[in-house]
Structure formats: C-alpha cells, structure tokens
Amino acid sequence: MSLLALPFELIERVAIHLTDANGIQALLPLLLTCKHLYGILGTQSNHHIFASHFASHYDFSSASRRLGPQAAKSRSYASQLLRYSHALSRIRSGNIHADDVVHTFWTSFLMFMEDDGKNRASLEAAGLPDFVDRFVRERLYDGHRNGWPADNAVNSLALWLLWLTTTEDRLRAESSPRRAQMIKLMLPFVAMPVRYPSTLAPDIHFSLPLSRDVNTAPHSVPTLHGPYPHYLDDRCHSTALYSISNLEIGIPLASIAAKLIYISRREVFPVGVPSHLPRDRQHAFQLGLTMIGPTQEDVHELNANKVAKLVPPTRPDGNWSESIQGWDTMAADQRAAKAPSARWDNDWYRLVDCTDIFRPISLKRSHYTPGTMSGLWQGRMLIVDDTALETLLQIPHMPTNFNEQNLGVVAAPVFMRLREYVCMDVDPNEPVPAGEMEDGRHNAWLPASTQRFEYANELALSYSTPDPAVPHRRIEKTKRYHEYIPDGSLHDETTCRGCLYRGTSEMVFREHDACFLEMLDDELAAAPLPDEMEGVEDADAAEDEEAGDDVDDDAMSVDDEDELIVKRKCDGIMDIVLVGETDERHAQAWHPYRFYGRVREWDGLIALVRAPAMPGAPHVGLWMFTGYVVGGQTLVGNWRTTSHPGEPVTFEGAFAMSKRD
C-alpha cells in the first residue's frame, strides 16, 4: 500500500512521530519525496505539524501571558520553531565569527527570557555556554574605541547570555587564569559608568515619558568618553516574535550583566576571616569591645550568602507545574504567574516598553512587582579610588595598566531591611511630587524637605512647597502611604478612582492607544473649533452621511489587525516609597544606616538614599543607589556619593544586592 493512499490524518501522524523521535530536520527527506507530500506537510500548508513539535520541545507559557491569546496560534508557533532551529544550528556550527552571530544571540536571549526548562535544555545541548564564553574571551574587544570595548548589541547580548548560562558547576570548573581573564574583561563595564549606561533613562528624571514640547530639552554634557548622562537613542532591535511581525525591543544594558559576571567570579573564593577578630558578638562584649566592627561570625555570614545569585535551575522537561501545590484549584492568571519564565516578565516588559523617553506607553505593563523590595537585602558595593577614577576621566583611551590593583578596587558589604509603602488611588490621596535636583543629587526623587514618620502600617511624608496664593512663602503638606500587603486587601474596587471611572477593575490597554491619542491631539491642535462654530458639527455630520461611500476613511484610524491587547487587574497603586534601616545585628558590624527611596513607574528603576543613622558620623557619608531588580531576585546598578557636588560627571561605582528573606 502506498503512503500517498493513506488518509491525510495518518500521514500527518506519521510526520509528527518522525519529528518527535528525530527532530524537525528529519521531516526534510519526507518533504522532498514528492510534490504531494510537500504540499500537505510543508511549512506553508501544515502549521500544525511544526506547532506540535514546537510545543513539545520548547517553552511557550510566556507567549500568551505577555503577548495575548493571538500569540498562541499554530502559525505563530510554526514560525517561531523555524527561528529557533536556525539559531540552534548556528550555535552547533561553533562559528563565533559568523556574520549573523548577533541574530543568533538575539534568538538565544529571547529563548532565555521565555525559559520554563525546555529552552535552556535546548540551548545547552546545542553548546551555547561554550559558544558564548569563547565569543566573550575572543571577540569582546572587536570594534573597540580607544581600547574600550564597544557598547553595542552583540557585546551586550553576549554578556547577558554568559550570565544566563553561568552555573555553580561552571564557576567551579573555571581555572584561576581564565577567571582572572574574565574579571579583567568585565572591569571596563563595571568601573566606567561614564562610558557604559546602567539605566534606560537618566535617573535625574522621575516622570517619564518626557514631553516633546518642553522648553529646555534634556541634554548631556560632552566628556572624553562620550555624552553624560546617557540618553539612549537607536538602541532598538526589530524582530518577528510569534504573531508579531515587527517587535521593537531594546538592547539590554551590558553593564548590568557585566556586574553580575564580575561579582560572581569574585564570590568564588570566600572573604578571608581574620583570626584576631572576636568569634561572635558575645565574645566581643566579653573582651570589652563595644565599638562597631565585624566579628568572625559576621564574615562567615557574608560568605554564606551570595550576592550575585545565579539564575535558578529549571527542569529540562519543562514540567514545572508538577511540584506546585494547589495547581488544580488555581485560576489561569495564577498559574501563569507561577511559571519559571514569569521571573523575567518585568525585565522583558522593560526592554519592550521603555525604548523611547518621549513616546507614551500604550501597553501599561508592570516593570516592578510591588512587595519585591520588602525584607532583608545583602549586597556588595565596589569602590574605586577617587584619584584613579579622576585620572581615567581625563584621558580618552584605556591605559595599558587598567586593572583592579591600579584602580584600587575594594568591596564593602551592604545590609538593609526595607518596607514598602504605597499611595492608593482613593480620594483624596495624591502621591508626593517629585523632588528637584540639587547639586547633582535627586534625593530618591523625593522633595529635599521631606520628613518621614512611620506609624502602625502607615507612612506620613511631610514636605514644604511654594504657596500658590502668597509669593515667597512655603506651606507644609503631608501625604499618607499604607504599608503594602501582598494579598491585595488594600485595593477596594468600590472606592478606587480608576475602577470607578472604568466601571470595572479590569484594565484593557491596546497597542495603538497612545498613537491614536497623539494623532488626535495633533488634529485638535491644528484645527481648534472656534466658539462661533457651535452647532456646525451636526451639519457636517449630515453632509458626511449624505456623501456615503465618497467619504474617505478617518485619517486617524488605526488598523487593528493583530493589535496587541493587554488586560490587567487594577491594584490601585499610584506610587511606591521605600523606607528601612540596617537592622541591629548588621549595624553593629557594618555601621547603622537609614534608607529611603522610591520606584520610578516608567521602567521600575529603584532609587535609594543611604544616610548615617547616628548624627555626627560624617565619615560614613551619604550614598545614593539606583538600579533594577533583575530576574526578580537581584538589585543591580550604580552608587554615587555627595563628595563631589555640582560636577558634571559624578563619581560612581557598581553594586549588587540580593534578597535574603
């Protein structure tokens, strides 16, 4: 009996079994057998076969979660399979000098952002860890400028993939010379913030996007290392992803990945425990040592908790839901939030949404998960010698002796226990206005006069503001925030202003909303309706109705085919403020501090100010930290001090912190 005589369903089943056992490439000989088989089993005519193979070998839970139900189509899965297969074949070739290596890296990066277990297993089986490791060691300085590695897409993606493929086993297997080589390769991205940005928009701005009509446009100052601060232009990549033919996604920041790679290598060897230190705090008191300083127990604690937390491992078979209790009783959105890939949702949304500081965001997606910063955090801040850094700022090229020793790099521990307070969208609540920059400091985007008073589950923020009725006079105002509660009990649909306005707690955002509103504003601005024109609208409408088919389509209409639609439940949160301190045990070892900060809604950037808890302790200084939460577990960014006020280029350094509880 001829194969062609079989019913189509059986032929398709044979093809599916063939690809499941031997890979999608095994289908090619069958397709080349005759035109008939090619016609019924080819990529253009039979999406089901390719979609079935995609669903069984790759992860897809994030597709509908991030892009909506239109992404979960056979045609979308089939096209995505072809992209994945091509990238994996390029990785298997081992050719790190291929002209299209950047496209291979983009596909690999997006696969990691969607990883629930299967994607990582496929990339590792293809040899990505060794592939990207070779690229970084051999090609990171291709196209360098004055000796400094280029801040471009291929380098940024290579560093992110190197971090995403880092495991404990690989760190331990790395020889000392190769580890030292990697640390030196990362050092420019870590120690030179003037060259390598660590934010998607300068932290001098709190309210984004910016208006194009502002009288004074944002600007940078020229330096020998390029404009500073960094306003990122043309850092987008257009790609096809599932049902989207032209997705714009920002290039991930190289400096963030480099900091994690650098610190992870430094953490391989523990901090030495000086034998002269007291064993613990009780032993110190017995010796009469009551001053601030670490004990051996404190140093052991530093070594026991890694700052650069590695990406948690995932099951290679992708069956991540089997270990989740109560799975059968969960709603669809609750299940989606449990997927391993959900840890990257904020990072992914940030790259897709925050590509232009002037463009409104139509799809109002989350870039920070409320409650993330609550709890105990431990970190390391890398401090470079001021004189060495100042010398670097005065020369455009990389010195031949650019290394940790000549930079005087030292690491200092950071401990903080934070609480989150939220301003709810309930009458008459309004968030605290953003503070003004003073001597290059933004005070975590709070007014400089702000005073904080914590009560039971409540934070009062008092500040002074100009009196609109009396010139040169200031008045005191107070805003109240509630401590964030994860169970959602702070939000009440019957009192939330947003819910009352919409009539529901469900928020629906369409991809072209901002574009339509911008076009509408332009139309109204170009042709305002005079007062004497009242009543003419009805006549115009009647004329249009009589014109019938002769009337052109509305110039402001937007083709809604495959338009992305995002639905979210309103949480009623308008603003998030952070407050905290170094808890008593860690303060006794590493100095007591107070912390306060804020979350920038536009991209989820976190700003924190660390101030001495005890008056009269100027030697410990005022420090400002700004960074992003990466993968839902590690805060990574830059710190700066107030030691050099008013200077156009601030003295900055790298830090990373991870949550402990």
XYZ file of C-alpha atoms in Angstrom:
661
model
C 0.000 0.000 0.000
C 1.353 3.409 -0.977
C 1.973 6.070 1.663
C 0.050 8.507 -0.504
C -3.018 6.282 -0.283
C -3.274 6.800 3.474
C -5.733 9.350 4.851
C -4.260 12.767 5.481
C -4.660 12.398 9.266
C -2.494 9.264 9.299
C 0.192 10.840 7.113
C 0.275 13.811 9.456
C 0.537 11.491 12.466
C 3.492 9.688 10.841
C 5.206 13.021 10.282
C 4.652 14.092 13.902
C 6.077 10.814 15.248
C 9.038 11.198 12.898
C 9.862 14.691 14.132
C 9.324 13.790 17.786
C 11.824 10.933 17.520
C 14.458 12.520 15.280
C 13.943 16.269 15.305
C 12.245 18.593 12.875
C 15.095 18.176 10.388
C 14.032 14.530 9.894
C 10.962 15.813 8.045
C 13.045 17.174 5.151
C 13.623 13.852 3.304
C 9.906 13.127 3.504
C 9.042 16.560 2.108
C 11.439 16.024 -0.797
C 9.815 12.711 -1.745
C 7.135 14.276 -3.945
C 5.147 17.439 -4.535
C 2.053 15.998 -2.881
C 3.757 15.346 0.455
C 5.474 18.706 0.291
C 2.130 20.329 -0.359
C 0.337 18.780 2.609
C 3.225 18.708 5.111
C 5.240 21.827 4.223
C 5.741 24.868 6.433
C 3.288 26.980 4.453
C 0.462 24.471 4.315
C 0.656 22.478 7.553
C 1.381 24.668 10.558
C 0.017 22.003 12.887
C 2.995 19.650 12.492
C 5.532 22.369 13.217
C 3.447 23.854 16.028
C 3.114 20.419 17.613
C 6.881 19.932 17.517
C 7.420 23.416 18.935
C 5.032 22.815 21.831
C 6.685 19.527 22.750
C 10.290 20.781 22.578
C 10.161 24.449 23.590
C 8.503 26.669 26.195
C 5.524 28.807 25.291
C 3.722 29.800 28.511
C 5.116 33.336 28.315
C 3.818 33.927 24.785
C 0.140 34.280 25.658
C 0.973 35.792 29.060
C 2.967 38.649 27.517
C 1.528 38.963 24.021
C -2.082 37.914 24.461
C -4.074 34.966 23.054
C -3.241 35.845 19.444
C 0.306 34.578 20.055
C -0.939 31.054 20.827
C -1.665 30.104 17.224
C -0.267 27.245 15.179
C 1.071 29.655 12.572
C 2.889 31.624 15.296
C 4.425 28.521 16.864
C 5.489 27.191 13.466
C 7.313 30.376 12.521
C 8.949 30.522 15.942
C 10.174 26.935 15.521
C 11.990 27.873 12.322
C 13.745 30.760 14.066
C 14.795 28.575 16.987
C 16.013 25.790 14.721
C 18.131 28.176 12.682
C 19.720 29.711 15.794
C 20.493 26.313 17.314
C 22.116 25.151 14.088
C 24.333 28.258 14.076
C 25.370 27.553 17.663
C 26.168 23.930 16.821
C 28.415 25.117 13.990
C 30.668 26.709 16.627
C 31.460 29.637 14.320
C 31.686 32.676 16.612
C 32.864 34.762 13.640
C 29.697 34.261 11.578
C 28.232 37.431 10.103
C 24.834 36.707 11.645
C 26.065 35.892 15.160
C 24.148 38.868 16.573
C 20.885 37.378 15.254
C 21.808 34.057 16.870
C 22.361 35.879 20.147
C 19.041 37.719 19.883
C 17.113 34.479 19.395
C 19.014 32.806 22.236
C 18.368 35.747 24.554
C 14.640 35.736 23.814
C 14.561 31.975 24.387
C 16.069 32.503 27.839
C 13.518 35.212 28.620
C 10.824 32.568 27.885
C 12.569 29.641 29.553
C 10.495 27.239 31.628
C 13.072 24.450 31.285
C 12.936 23.227 27.694
C 14.522 26.284 26.101
C 17.541 26.198 28.369
C 17.979 22.472 27.792
C 17.920 23.002 24.007
C 20.418 25.867 24.133
C 22.787 23.974 26.410
C 22.541 20.833 24.271
C 23.495 22.942 21.250
C 26.597 24.190 23.095
C 25.633 27.789 23.862
C 27.609 28.061 27.160
C 30.938 27.309 25.476
C 29.952 29.220 22.336
C 29.252 32.482 24.150
C 32.209 32.014 26.518
C 34.532 31.800 23.509
C 32.932 34.859 21.945
C 33.431 36.989 25.067
C 37.046 35.929 25.507
C 37.990 36.274 21.838
C 35.724 38.942 20.339
C 34.517 41.282 23.092
C 37.041 43.914 22.037
C 36.233 43.758 18.314
C 35.463 47.270 17.125
C 36.874 48.789 20.312
C 37.158 52.546 20.638
C 40.354 53.891 22.158
C 40.888 50.464 23.652
C 37.487 50.313 25.370
C 35.064 47.510 24.385
C 32.138 48.724 22.296
C 28.731 49.142 23.868
C 26.741 47.505 21.088
C 24.088 44.844 20.631
C 26.358 41.861 20.027
C 28.502 42.576 23.096
C 25.508 43.286 25.327
C 23.754 40.094 24.284
C 26.945 38.061 24.676
C 27.382 39.275 28.258
C 23.755 38.563 29.132
C 23.948 35.072 27.652
C 27.201 34.461 29.521
C 25.461 35.390 32.767
C 22.304 33.389 31.978
C 24.390 30.260 31.311
C 26.526 30.674 34.443
C 26.100 27.823 36.922
C 27.845 26.752 40.110
C 29.491 23.877 38.258
C 30.871 26.153 35.566
C 32.156 28.657 38.103
C 33.991 25.920 39.999
C 35.368 24.394 36.791
C 36.813 27.716 35.585
C 40.581 27.785 36.098
C 42.187 30.642 38.037
C 43.824 32.183 34.920
C 40.566 32.063 32.971
C 38.647 33.506 35.912
C 41.162 36.351 36.170
C 40.839 36.932 32.426
C 37.041 37.164 32.687
C 37.243 39.589 35.617
C 39.578 41.850 33.634
C 37.280 41.704 30.599
C 34.316 42.835 32.727
C 36.195 45.616 34.544
C 35.551 48.439 31.996
C 31.773 47.860 32.149
C 31.907 47.748 35.951
C 34.270 50.621 36.736
C 33.439 53.151 33.983
C 29.792 54.272 34.286
C 30.685 57.360 32.262
C 31.073 55.076 29.235
C 28.518 52.347 29.890
C 24.953 53.268 30.923
C 23.238 51.443 33.762
C 19.723 52.873 33.258
C 17.362 53.150 30.291
C 16.873 56.839 31.066
C 18.962 59.095 33.336
C 17.890 58.968 36.960
C 17.554 62.752 37.018
C 14.055 62.181 35.595
C 11.206 60.734 37.649
C 8.186 61.468 35.455
C 8.506 59.792 32.063
C 7.923 59.895 29.166
C 9.102 63.455 28.646
C 7.104 65.947 26.658
C 8.457 66.908 23.236
C 7.185 70.415 23.854
C 9.402 71.190 26.826
C 11.236 74.480 26.529
C 14.510 73.004 27.689
C 15.167 69.630 26.142
C 17.137 67.097 28.186
C 20.789 67.193 27.358
C 24.108 65.641 28.233
C 27.490 67.258 28.708
C 30.357 66.222 26.429
C 33.170 64.238 28.011
C 36.228 62.478 26.663
C 34.269 59.238 26.983
C 31.088 60.429 25.298
C 27.946 62.337 26.376
C 26.922 62.063 30.021
C 24.392 61.282 31.389
C 23.350 58.709 28.825
C 20.251 59.320 26.712
C 19.888 56.116 24.728
C 18.945 56.579 21.086
C 18.721 53.959 18.343
C 19.159 51.085 20.778
C 16.259 49.055 19.432
C 16.114 45.812 17.535
C 13.197 44.867 15.306
C 12.333 41.205 15.173
C 9.486 38.844 14.422
C 8.127 37.104 17.513
C 5.179 34.719 17.353
C 2.283 36.666 15.812
C 4.157 39.985 15.830
C 5.900 40.710 12.551
C 7.870 43.713 13.793
C 8.508 43.800 17.535
C 10.763 46.585 18.777
C 12.868 45.520 21.743
C 15.609 47.494 23.438
C 19.170 46.247 23.679
C 19.750 45.010 27.246
C 22.255 47.017 29.263
C 25.704 45.443 29.076
C 26.828 46.945 32.372
C 24.126 45.105 34.349
C 25.198 41.679 33.088
C 28.886 42.568 33.471
C 28.420 43.450 37.146
C 26.795 40.080 37.809
C 29.518 38.203 35.911
C 32.256 40.127 37.725
C 30.852 39.685 41.241
C 30.005 36.017 40.678
C 33.672 35.366 39.851
C 34.827 37.340 42.866
C 32.488 35.353 45.116
C 34.009 32.010 44.106
C 36.599 32.459 46.835
C 35.282 33.462 50.268
C 36.347 36.583 52.110
C 39.203 35.802 54.453
C 38.286 35.583 58.134
C 40.912 37.412 60.253
C 41.879 35.268 63.227
C 42.269 38.290 65.507
C 38.548 39.132 65.331
C 36.235 38.034 68.157
C 34.382 34.815 67.443
C 30.956 36.446 67.744
C 29.276 39.488 69.303
C 29.025 37.900 72.728
C 32.755 37.143 72.647
C 33.421 40.765 71.617
C 31.480 42.076 74.609
C 33.372 39.704 76.893
C 36.601 41.233 75.583
C 35.235 44.720 76.243
C 34.939 45.517 72.515
C 31.752 47.563 72.160
C 32.718 49.614 69.125
C 31.279 48.985 65.654
C 33.143 46.303 63.763
C 32.756 42.768 62.384
C 33.305 39.519 64.200
C 34.334 36.220 62.656
C 30.676 35.227 62.680
C 29.791 38.327 60.639
C 32.397 37.499 57.990
C 31.173 33.905 57.794
C 27.682 35.269 57.189
C 28.978 37.327 54.257
C 30.451 34.208 52.687
C 27.369 32.081 53.305
C 25.061 34.299 51.218
C 25.977 35.030 47.603
C 25.150 38.481 46.245
C 25.192 37.585 42.545
C 22.505 34.928 42.776
C 22.602 32.614 39.806
C 19.526 32.002 37.690
C 17.580 29.192 39.424
C 17.768 25.879 37.543
C 14.713 24.665 35.662
C 13.516 21.168 34.827
C 14.768 20.155 31.357
C 11.433 18.508 30.542
C 9.537 21.735 31.237
C 7.130 20.058 33.673
C 7.480 22.849 36.197
C 3.855 22.713 37.363
C 4.102 19.225 38.902
C 5.736 20.478 42.097
C 3.285 23.340 42.704
C 0.742 22.684 45.423
C -2.872 23.588 44.712
C -2.296 23.721 40.948
C -5.700 22.250 40.103
C -7.543 24.951 42.048
C -5.607 27.919 40.625
C -7.058 30.367 38.144
C -5.333 30.798 34.773
C -3.569 34.045 35.764
C -2.341 32.452 38.995
C -0.910 29.524 37.086
C 0.824 31.831 34.616
C 2.472 33.748 37.462
C 3.997 30.506 38.776
C 5.881 29.711 35.559
C 9.697 29.981 35.870
C 9.712 32.413 32.942
C 7.493 34.803 34.937
C 10.593 35.921 36.860
C 11.677 37.675 33.652
C 8.348 39.385 32.879
C 9.354 42.758 34.331
C 12.742 42.636 32.568
C 11.098 41.724 29.271
C 8.393 44.381 29.536
C 11.051 46.949 30.422
C 13.012 46.233 27.243
C 9.911 46.255 25.049
C 8.153 49.268 26.567
C 10.962 51.649 27.557
C 12.717 52.298 24.272
C 11.932 56.000 23.840
C 11.809 58.576 26.647
C 9.439 60.727 24.542
C 6.978 58.046 23.431
C 3.920 57.270 25.585
C 3.474 53.643 26.504
C 0.167 52.219 25.306
C 0.508 48.795 26.898
C 0.623 49.666 30.598
C 2.500 46.611 31.796
C 4.311 46.127 35.057
C 8.037 46.875 35.272
C 8.239 46.262 39.006
C 6.321 43.849 41.219
C 5.047 45.519 44.418
C 6.474 43.935 47.548
C 9.716 42.835 45.893
C 11.946 45.138 47.934
C 10.355 44.358 51.305
C 12.660 42.348 53.534
C 16.363 41.850 54.221
C 18.863 42.568 51.445
C 22.586 41.836 51.400
C 24.977 43.262 48.849
C 28.419 44.360 47.776
C 29.416 47.802 46.590
C 32.622 48.127 44.592
C 34.624 51.232 45.434
C 37.295 52.612 43.098
C 39.962 55.007 44.314
C 38.847 58.606 43.614
C 42.239 59.674 42.278
C 42.474 56.722 39.907
C 38.942 57.353 38.616
C 39.606 61.066 38.154
C 42.683 60.231 36.092
C 40.619 57.951 33.854
C 38.083 60.708 33.237
C 40.863 62.933 31.895
C 42.122 60.553 29.202
C 40.036 59.077 26.354
C 41.950 55.817 25.917
C 42.200 52.763 28.119
C 45.534 52.713 29.970
C 47.695 49.664 29.460
C 47.738 49.156 33.228
C 43.951 49.203 33.579
C 43.334 46.592 36.286
C 41.858 46.161 39.746
C 45.111 46.854 41.541
C 45.774 50.205 39.852
C 42.146 51.214 40.285
C 42.281 50.332 43.968
C 39.031 48.349 43.759
C 37.683 47.262 47.133
C 34.355 45.693 48.076
C 32.220 46.820 51.010
C 29.192 44.926 52.365
C 25.702 46.439 52.351
C 22.814 45.319 54.550
C 19.352 46.841 54.611
C 15.893 45.814 55.747
C 13.221 47.637 53.781
C 9.483 48.185 53.963
C 7.265 49.237 51.068
C 4.558 51.854 51.378
C 2.057 52.587 48.627
C -0.168 55.529 47.747
C -3.554 54.115 46.784
C -5.808 55.664 44.160
C -8.510 56.619 46.645
C -9.941 60.098 47.131
C -8.310 62.393 48.310
C -4.892 60.660 48.006
C -2.186 62.094 45.769
C 1.462 60.980 45.561
C 4.287 63.144 46.845
C 5.555 65.334 43.983
C 8.963 64.594 42.541
C 11.835 66.468 44.131
C 14.152 68.803 42.252
C 17.803 68.050 41.550
C 20.215 69.733 43.978
C 23.994 69.629 43.408
C 23.579 66.616 41.159
C 21.500 64.757 43.776
C 17.890 63.731 43.344
C 17.160 62.581 46.916
C 15.497 59.439 45.564
C 13.019 61.689 43.696
C 11.545 62.998 46.960
C 11.446 66.703 47.883
C 14.593 67.701 49.782
C 12.490 68.885 52.714
C 10.703 65.542 53.102
C 10.370 64.163 56.616
C 9.228 60.592 57.191
C 7.061 59.421 60.094
C 6.140 55.742 60.416
C 3.089 54.693 62.370
C 1.266 51.364 62.561
C 1.171 50.208 58.915
C 1.294 53.797 57.696
C 3.904 56.293 56.487
C 3.404 60.054 56.635
C 5.565 62.126 54.266
C 5.695 65.821 55.128
C 7.333 68.389 52.846
C 7.232 72.101 52.109
C 6.018 73.563 48.831
C 5.527 77.106 47.469
C 2.243 78.716 48.478
C 0.329 79.455 45.249
C -1.519 82.319 46.972
C 1.408 84.124 48.589
C 4.712 84.624 46.725
C 7.960 83.671 48.521
C 6.034 81.715 51.118
C 6.113 77.971 51.677
C 3.475 75.763 53.211
C 3.689 72.298 54.730
C 1.880 69.364 53.159
C 1.548 65.748 54.278
C 0.806 62.675 52.190
C -0.069 59.309 53.707
C 1.001 55.945 52.349
C -0.059 52.466 53.528
C 2.319 49.554 54.071
C 1.999 47.193 51.136
C 0.074 43.966 51.776
C 0.572 41.198 49.171
C -2.950 39.754 49.496
C -4.464 42.731 47.658
C -6.671 43.779 50.559
C -5.583 47.428 50.214
C -7.449 47.691 46.924
C -11.194 48.217 47.000
C -12.974 48.344 43.658
C -15.806 50.378 45.164
C -13.507 53.240 46.288
C -10.647 53.087 43.774
C -10.937 56.108 41.490
C -9.603 54.219 38.500
C -12.071 51.367 38.937
C -14.960 53.781 39.436
C -14.008 55.646 36.263
C -13.802 52.440 34.193
C -16.699 50.723 35.923
C -14.554 47.632 36.439
C -11.242 46.563 37.973
C -10.109 45.119 34.648
C -7.834 47.439 32.706
C -7.581 46.971 28.931
C -4.694 48.543 27.039
C -4.337 48.425 23.269
C -1.081 48.703 21.401
C -2.169 51.688 19.317
C -3.899 53.684 22.067
C -1.038 56.137 22.547
C -0.579 56.550 18.796
C -4.267 57.294 18.311
C -4.380 59.809 21.163
C -1.231 61.533 19.882
C -2.757 61.827 16.412
C -5.978 63.105 17.955
C -4.093 65.779 19.890
C -2.302 66.871 16.710
C -5.584 67.102 14.820
C -7.240 69.177 17.523
C -4.219 71.435 17.888
C -4.059 72.058 14.143
C -7.734 72.899 13.769
C -9.317 74.128 17.005
C -13.049 74.673 16.864
C -13.976 78.372 17.387
C -16.806 79.233 19.745
C -18.941 80.536 16.890
C -18.746 77.122 15.201
C -21.021 75.533 17.784
C -23.874 73.739 16.077
C -21.956 73.238 12.841
C -20.938 69.702 13.827
C -24.433 68.373 13.201
C -24.490 69.881 9.734
C -21.084 68.399 8.935
C -22.216 65.006 10.160
C -25.298 65.195 7.962
C -23.176 66.052 4.916
C -20.860 63.126 5.628
C -23.845 60.795 5.901
C -25.198 62.004 2.545
C -21.761 61.587 0.948
C -21.852 57.875 1.800
C -19.082 55.890 0.163
C -17.375 59.031 -1.134
C -16.149 59.875 2.349
C -12.558 58.749 2.938
C -11.639 56.663 5.943
C -10.761 58.596 9.083
C -7.128 59.684 8.831
C -6.643 58.835 12.467
C -7.952 55.289 12.234
C -5.527 52.521 13.100
C -5.507 49.086 11.538
C -6.285 46.785 14.446
C -5.340 43.527 12.744
C -3.212 41.551 15.217
C -3.126 44.566 17.520
C -1.713 43.607 20.901
C -4.178 43.905 23.754
C -3.074 43.650 27.379
C -5.511 43.071 30.227
C -4.561 43.684 33.838
C -6.360 43.755 37.139
C -6.132 47.161 38.770
C -4.157 47.172 42.037
C -4.899 50.822 42.794
C -1.223 51.673 43.417
C -0.150 55.131 42.243
C 3.280 55.346 43.888
C 5.727 53.229 45.905
C 8.061 54.588 48.587
C 10.692 52.520 50.395
C 11.988 53.072 53.916
C 14.228 50.989 56.125
C 17.437 50.660 58.055
C 20.345 48.401 58.800
C 18.985 46.008 61.416
C 20.702 45.963 64.801
C 22.829 42.871 64.296
C 24.302 44.029 60.991
C 24.574 47.644 62.165
C 26.863 46.537 64.976
C 29.187 45.008 62.383
C 28.934 47.335 59.373
C 27.585 50.674 60.740
C 23.962 51.730 61.235
C 22.198 53.438 58.325
C 18.776 54.706 57.392
C 17.372 54.104 53.913
C 14.612 55.768 51.951
C 13.728 55.609 48.295
C 11.181 55.408 45.534
C 10.271 53.339 42.467
C 10.096 55.023 39.054
C 6.930 53.739 37.409
C 8.125 54.173 33.808
C 10.775 51.441 33.947
C 10.815 50.139 37.510
C 14.097 51.875 38.350
C 14.719 51.945 42.109
C 16.454 54.851 43.819
C 17.629 54.591 47.428
C 19.423 57.050 49.682
C 21.575 55.660 52.481
C 22.249 58.091 55.331
C 24.037 57.617 58.675
C 21.577 56.612 61.389
C 23.584 58.454 64.039
C 24.116 62.217 63.781
C 27.740 63.287 63.829
C 29.045 60.374 61.775
C 30.197 62.186 58.618
C 32.888 59.627 57.865
C 30.295 57.158 56.658
C 28.694 59.708 54.325
C 25.541 59.919 52.218
C 25.208 57.414 49.386
C 22.672 57.078 46.574
C 21.886 53.763 44.903
C 19.966 53.353 41.640
C 19.300 50.033 39.937
C 16.905 47.468 38.541
C 15.681 44.217 40.040
C 16.995 41.530 37.663
C 15.144 38.250 37.368
C 13.004 39.128 40.378
C 15.849 38.471 42.828
C 18.893 40.772 42.472
C 19.118 44.575 42.586
C 21.930 45.717 40.273
C 23.111 49.223 39.458
C 25.384 52.081 40.483
C 26.013 54.052 43.656
C 27.280 57.602 43.979
C 28.309 59.835 46.841
C 27.868 63.526 47.598
C 31.601 64.088 47.852
C 31.762 65.905 44.501
C 28.644 68.132 44.319
C 27.971 70.159 41.200
C 30.408 68.272 38.965
C 29.005 67.294 35.553
C 30.279 63.712 35.845
C 29.567 62.078 39.171
C 31.855 59.603 40.885
C 30.033 56.310 40.704
C 30.619 52.646 41.351
C 28.889 49.313 40.907
C 26.767 47.408 43.388
C 24.620 44.298 43.541
C 22.246 43.159 46.288
C 20.132 40.049 46.689
C 17.113 39.430 48.860
C 17.562 37.046 51.761
C 14.061 36.945 53.242
